[in-house]
Amino acid sequence: MNLAYAELYTSCLASVFSKSSCKEVKDETDIGILELVGATIEDVKLSGDCLIPAQKPVSLGVRVVVTSCAFCSS
């Protein structure tokens, strides 16, 4: 059951990221704009590998904010 939930979450996230972009490369088919918040290149780089990729322990991860949405009223 946990694997099924993990696949659902992964497919939902993939759908959001594939249909959104950033301000610099916005396309007419994108439905939203995402912006990185407080992330650096060090947050994205992998620091270790023990069967699965790992980030640095002090990293807060990669966070994004939806700044524009085709379905939201502006």
mmCIF file of C-alpha atoms in Angstrom:
data_model
loop_
_atom_site.group_PDB
_atom_site.id
_atom_site.type_symbol
_atom_site.label_atom_id
_atom_site.label_comp_id
_atom_site.label_asym_id
_atom_site.label_seq_id
_atom_site.Cartn_x
_atom_site.Cartn_y
_atom_site.Cartn_z
ATOM 1 C CA MET A 1 0.000 0.000 0.000
ATOM 2 C CA ASN A 2 2.857 2.405 0.779
ATOM 3 C CA LEU A 3 4.335 1.832 -2.669
ATOM 4 C CA ALA A 4 0.995 2.723 -4.247
ATOM 5 C CA TYR A 5 0.843 5.978 -2.254
ATOM 6 C CA ALA A 6 4.435 6.801 -3.216
ATOM 7 C CA GLU A 7 3.622 6.297 -6.905
ATOM 8 C CA LEU A 8 0.535 8.516 -6.628
ATOM 9 C CA TYR A 9 2.501 11.321 -4.968
ATOM 10 C CA THR A 10 5.293 11.011 -7.528
ATOM 11 C CA SER A 11 2.914 11.140 -10.484
ATOM 12 C CA CYS A 12 1.064 14.162 -9.053
ATOM 13 C CA LEU A 13 4.333 16.032 -8.481
ATOM 14 C CA ALA A 14 5.561 15.124 -11.954
ATOM 15 C CA SER A 15 2.340 16.491 -13.422
ATOM 16 C CA VAL A 16 2.714 19.810 -11.587
ATOM 17 C CA PHE A 17 6.365 20.265 -12.565
ATOM 18 C CA SER A 18 5.860 19.241 -16.195
ATOM 19 C CA LYS A 19 3.045 21.758 -16.725
ATOM 20 C CA SER A 20 4.774 24.663 -14.949
ATOM 21 C CA SER A 21 7.912 26.664 -15.637
ATOM 22 C CA CYS A 22 9.775 29.754 -14.444
ATOM 23 C CA LYS A 23 9.406 33.368 -15.574
ATOM 24 C CA GLU A 24 12.441 33.222 -17.864
ATOM 25 C CA VAL A 25 11.241 30.291 -20.006
ATOM 26 C CA LYS A 26 7.446 30.674 -19.852
ATOM 27 C CA ASP A 27 5.601 28.997 -22.725
ATOM 28 C CA GLU A 28 1.962 29.455 -23.775
ATOM 29 C CA THR A 29 1.213 25.837 -22.804
ATOM 30 C CA ASP A 30 2.365 26.294 -19.188
ATOM 31 C CA ILE A 31 -0.383 26.623 -16.600
ATOM 32 C CA GLY A 32 1.732 28.102 -13.822
ATOM 33 C CA ILE A 33 4.969 29.757 -12.784
ATOM 34 C CA LEU A 34 7.134 28.311 -10.003
ATOM 35 C CA GLU A 35 9.911 30.187 -8.157
ATOM 36 C CA LEU A 36 12.668 28.758 -5.993
ATOM 37 C CA VAL A 37 12.638 30.076 -2.421
ATOM 38 C CA GLY A 38 15.836 30.177 -0.407
ATOM 39 C CA ALA A 39 17.519 27.395 -2.367
ATOM 40 C CA THR A 40 21.105 27.370 -3.591
ATOM 41 C CA ILE A 41 22.986 25.029 -5.882
ATOM 42 C CA GLU A 42 24.307 23.240 -2.787
ATOM 43 C CA ASP A 43 20.719 22.263 -1.900
ATOM 44 C CA VAL A 44 20.344 20.552 -5.263
ATOM 45 C CA LYS A 45 23.723 18.773 -5.424
ATOM 46 C CA LEU A 46 23.872 15.235 -4.066
ATOM 47 C CA SER A 47 26.374 14.619 -1.287
ATOM 48 C CA GLY A 48 26.140 10.866 -0.792
ATOM 49 C CA ASP A 49 24.694 7.642 -2.073
ATOM 50 C CA CYS A 50 23.556 4.743 0.107
ATOM 51 C CA LEU A 51 21.228 2.908 -2.318
ATOM 52 C CA ILE A 52 19.334 6.185 -2.806
ATOM 53 C CA PRO A 53 20.768 9.660 -3.487
ATOM 54 C CA ALA A 54 21.135 11.842 -0.378
ATOM 55 C CA GLN A 55 21.441 15.555 0.145
ATOM 56 C CA LYS A 56 23.553 17.289 2.767
ATOM 57 C CA PRO A 57 22.159 16.890 6.301
ATOM 58 C CA VAL A 58 22.104 20.665 6.878
ATOM 59 C CA SER A 59 20.107 21.334 3.703
ATOM 60 C CA LEU A 60 16.482 22.369 4.089
ATOM 61 C CA GLY A 61 15.714 20.964 0.651
ATOM 62 C CA VAL A 62 14.353 22.636 -2.441
ATOM 63 C CA ARG A 63 11.260 24.754 -1.885
ATOM 64 C CA VAL A 64 9.109 26.395 -4.566
ATOM 65 C CA VAL A 65 6.281 28.902 -4.523
ATOM 66 C CA VAL A 66 3.538 29.120 -7.146
ATOM 67 C CA THR A 67 3.592 32.771 -8.255
ATOM 68 C CA SER A 68 1.111 32.509 -11.100
ATOM 69 C CA CYS A 69 -1.603 30.006 -11.930
ATOM 70 C CA ALA A 70 -3.954 29.735 -14.899
ATOM 71 C CA PHE A 71 -6.785 28.559 -12.635
ATOM 72 C CA CYS A 72 -6.361 31.221 -9.944
ATOM 73 C CA SER A 73 -8.152 34.539 -10.165
ATOM 74 C CA SER A 74 -5.724 37.459 -10.544
#
